[in-house]
Structures are given as structure tokens and as C-alpha cells.
Amino acid sequence: LAKTTQPISMDSYEGQEVNITCSHNNIATNDYITWYQQFPSQGPRFIIQGYKTKVTNEVASLFIPADRKSSTLSLPRVSLSDTAVYYCLVGGLSGGYNKLIFGAGTRLAVHP
Amino acid sequence: GAVVSQHPSRVICKSGTSVKIECRSLDFQATTMFWYRQFPKQSLMLMATSNEGSKATYEQGVEKDKFLINHASLTLSTLTVTSAHPEDSSFYICSARGAEKTQETQYFGPGTRLLVL
């Protein structure tokens, strides 16, 4: 299973763009990259998922370089409610089995 | 779409009793469900994986006789903490992965807070 490395914490201010980069040097060919957001005492919430290049949805963008050894979650114009822990995970359907192993995540604090 | 629920949301029990936690996929069929445990200020730790109709696969260090998992249908998995002790107090979270469009993504339940006195 591919291991991921993220910054432990980040600080930002309301209205700024936040980019969180995740390293996954041993990502496998059939692995997807998925980002989750977690608030205290809640289950992780799916943010975005991608395989290569760029993916954008209504809340975030995900940039994946050609070698796929890293990915960057971009949150445009953050607000106080974006203060949470963000997890980057990689996993695929190897053998029909998709097990996600959580790393420490990135604790984002958005300040007024 | 892709909603996962858990029941109860929180439970307090006496040491030595058993507690059952339900995980349901509300709008999709979950071929695989996962159970995680999370202690305060820590990340999620995978406990076990269950596939509908077959025995669960437990992660190393997780006692299968203490944490009983039943995935009896494509929309329901249960985790029973048997003979609970205070050290079992934690936040238990399930996730589900479905077929077709939801196959690549796991969706998580809201979690169950267990406090063993």
C-alpha cells in the first residue's frame, strides 16, 4: 500500500487560496488519489478524487503531475468553516480490494 | 447520493457488556465495508474489512473475537464490541464502497462515540 506524506499543519486566513501537497512516491499504477476532510467528532467527508492531471469540482481542485508521485489539493478562498484535518489517501482495486490506510493528515487552521 | 449512516451516534456502557454498532449504506449497495477506530487527536486506524456474505479480514493486532463483524446484507454491517473495557472507549467509524460508480470511492459514516465506564 502506498504511503503518503503531508505537512502536519498549515495556517491560512479567510479568503486565501490554500494548497496542500501530498507525497506518494510508491503509488501503484491502479491507485487513485483521494482527499477527505474531517471535522472533530465526525466521519471523514469525501472532497475529491483523481487519477492523473487535474480534477475540479465545486469545492476543490486536485492537481496531479505526470509521474503521480505527488498531488496537491487546492481550496479556493477558504473560510473559517474550512478549519479541519485533511487526509490524502491512495488506493486502488488491486485484486478487487481497496483498503485505505490513513496517514496523520494535515491540520488546517483558517484565521479571521 | 452515497450516504452512510451509523447507529447509535454515541453509547455509554458498563465494563464487561457488549455493544453493537450498525453501519448502513442508504442509497447504494456496499460490496465492501470497513471499520475504523480513532482516538483523540489521532488519525483513523483501520480495524477490519468485510465483504458481504464472507468473513471479515482483520488488521494485525485487532482481536477478531473481541470485535465481531457481520456484513449480512449489501446495505448493513455491524460491529459488536464484546466484553467492553474502558480502553475500548473510542470513536468508531465505518465506511462503505459500492459497485459501479461508487466503486473507487469510500464513503464514511458519521461515527459512533463509545464510552465504557
Coordinates of N, CA and C in Angstrom, one line a residue, chain B residues 14-72:
Chain B
K14 N -21.4 -0.1 30.6 CA -20.6 -0.6 31.7 C -19.6 -1.6 31.2
S15 N -18.5 -1.6 31.9 CA -17.4 -2.5 31.6 C -17.9 -4.0 31.7
G16 N -17.6 -4.8 30.7 CA -18.0 -6.2 30.6 C -19.2 -6.4 29.7
T17 N -19.9 -5.4 29.4 CA -21.0 -5.6 28.5 C -20.6 -5.5 27.0
S18 N -21.5 -5.9 26.1 CA -21.3 -5.9 24.7 C -22.1 -4.8 24.0
V19 N -21.5 -4.2 23.0 CA -22.1 -3.1 22.3 C -22.1 -3.3 20.9
K20 N -23.3 -3.1 20.2 CA -23.4 -3.3 18.8 C -23.5 -2.0 18.1
I21 N -22.7 -1.8 17.0 CA -22.8 -0.6 16.2 C -23.2 -1.0 14.8
E22 N -24.2 -0.3 14.3 CA -24.7 -0.6 12.9 C -24.2 0.4 11.9
C23 N -23.9 0.0 10.7 CA -23.4 0.8 9.6 C -24.3 0.5 8.4
R24 N -24.9 1.5 7.9 CA -25.8 1.3 6.7 C -25.5 2.2 5.6
S25 N -25.5 1.6 4.4 CA -25.4 2.4 3.2 C -26.8 2.7 2.7
L26 N -27.2 4.0 2.7 CA -28.6 4.3 2.5 C -29.0 4.3 1.0
D27 N -28.2 4.6 0.1 CA -28.6 4.8 -1.2 C -27.7 4.1 -2.2
F28 N -27.0 3.1 -1.8 CA -26.2 2.3 -2.7 C -25.9 1.0 -2.0
Q29 N -25.6 0.0 -2.8 CA -25.2 -1.3 -2.3 C -23.7 -1.4 -2.0
A30 N -23.4 -1.7 -0.8 CA -22.0 -1.7 -0.4 C -21.4 -3.1 -0.4
T31 N -20.6 -3.3 -1.4 CA -20.0 -4.6 -1.6 C -18.9 -4.9 -0.5
T32 N -18.3 -3.8 -0.1 CA -17.3 -3.8 1.0 C -17.5 -2.7 2.0
M33 N -17.4 -3.1 3.2 CA -17.4 -2.1 4.3 C -16.2 -2.2 5.2
F34 N -15.8 -1.1 5.7 CA -14.6 -1.0 6.5 C -14.9 -0.4 7.9
W35 N -14.2 -0.9 8.9 CA -14.4 -0.3 10.2 C -13.1 0.3 10.7
Y36 N -13.2 1.5 11.2 CA -12.0 2.2 11.7 C -12.2 2.6 13.2
R37 N -11.1 2.9 13.9 CA -11.2 3.4 15.2 C -10.3 4.6 15.3
Q38 N -10.7 5.6 16.0 CA -10.0 6.8 16.1 C -9.9 7.3 17.5
F39 N -8.7 7.5 18.1 CA -8.5 8.0 19.4 C -8.3 9.5 19.3
P40 N -8.6 10.3 20.3 CA -8.5 11.7 20.3 C -7.1 12.2 19.7
K41 N -7.2 13.2 18.8 CA -6.1 13.8 18.2 C -5.2 12.9 17.4
Q42 N -5.8 11.7 17.0 CA -5.1 10.8 16.2 C -5.8 10.5 14.9
S43 N -5.1 9.8 14.0 CA -5.7 9.5 12.7 C -6.6 8.3 12.8
L44 N -7.3 8.0 11.8 CA -8.1 6.8 11.8 C -7.3 5.5 11.6
M45 N -7.6 4.5 12.3 CA -6.9 3.2 12.3 C -7.8 2.2 11.7
L46 N -7.5 1.6 10.6 CA -8.3 0.5 10.1 C -8.3 -0.7 11.0
M47 N -9.5 -1.2 11.3 CA -9.6 -2.4 12.1 C -9.9 -3.6 11.3
A48 N -10.8 -3.5 10.4 CA -11.2 -4.7 9.6 C -11.9 -4.3 8.3
T49 N -11.9 -5.3 7.4 CA -12.6 -5.1 6.1 C -13.6 -6.3 6.0
S50 N -14.8 -5.9 5.6 CA -15.8 -7.0 5.5 C -16.5 -6.9 4.1
N51 N -16.6 -8.1 3.5 CA -17.3 -8.2 2.2 C -18.6 -9.0 2.5
E52 N -19.6 -8.5 1.8 CA -21.0 -9.1 2.0 C -20.9 -10.6 1.9
G53 N -21.4 -11.3 2.9 CA -21.5 -12.7 2.8 C -20.3 -13.5 3.1
S54 N -19.2 -12.9 3.5 CA -18.0 -13.6 3.8 C -17.4 -13.1 5.1
K55 N -16.5 -13.8 5.6 CA -15.9 -13.4 6.9 C -15.0 -12.1 6.8
A56 N -15.0 -11.4 7.8 CA -14.2 -10.1 7.8 C -12.7 -10.4 7.9
T57 N -11.9 -9.5 7.3 CA -10.5 -9.6 7.4 C -10.0 -8.6 8.3
Y58 N -9.3 -9.0 9.4 CA -8.9 -8.1 10.4 C -7.4 -7.7 10.2
E59 N -7.2 -6.4 10.6 CA -5.8 -5.9 10.6 C -5.0 -6.5 11.7
Q60 N -3.7 -6.5 11.5 CA -2.8 -7.0 12.5 C -3.0 -6.3 13.9
G61 N -3.1 -7.1 14.9 CA -3.3 -6.5 16.3 C -4.7 -6.3 16.7
V62 N -5.7 -6.5 15.8 CA -7.1 -6.4 16.1 C -7.7 -7.8 16.4
E63 N -8.2 -7.9 17.6 CA -8.8 -9.2 18.1 C -10.1 -9.5 17.4
K64 N -10.2 -10.5 16.6 CA -11.4 -10.8 15.9 C -12.5 -11.3 16.8
D65 N -12.1 -11.9 17.9 CA -13.1 -12.4 18.9 C -13.7 -11.3 19.8
K66 N -13.0 -10.2 19.8 CA -13.5 -9.1 20.6 C -14.3 -8.1 19.8
F67 N -13.9 -8.0 18.5 CA -14.6 -7.1 17.6 C -15.3 -7.9 16.5
L68 N -16.5 -8.3 16.8 CA -17.2 -9.2 15.9 C -17.9 -8.3 14.8
I69 N -17.6 -8.7 13.5 CA -18.2 -8.0 12.4 C -19.0 -8.9 11.6
N70 N -20.2 -8.4 11.3 CA -21.2 -9.1 10.4 C -21.6 -8.3 9.3
H71 N -21.5 -8.8 8.1 CA -21.9 -8.0 6.9 C -22.9 -8.8 6.2
A72 N -24.1 -8.9 6.8 CA -25.1 -9.8 6.4 C -25.8 -9.4 5.1

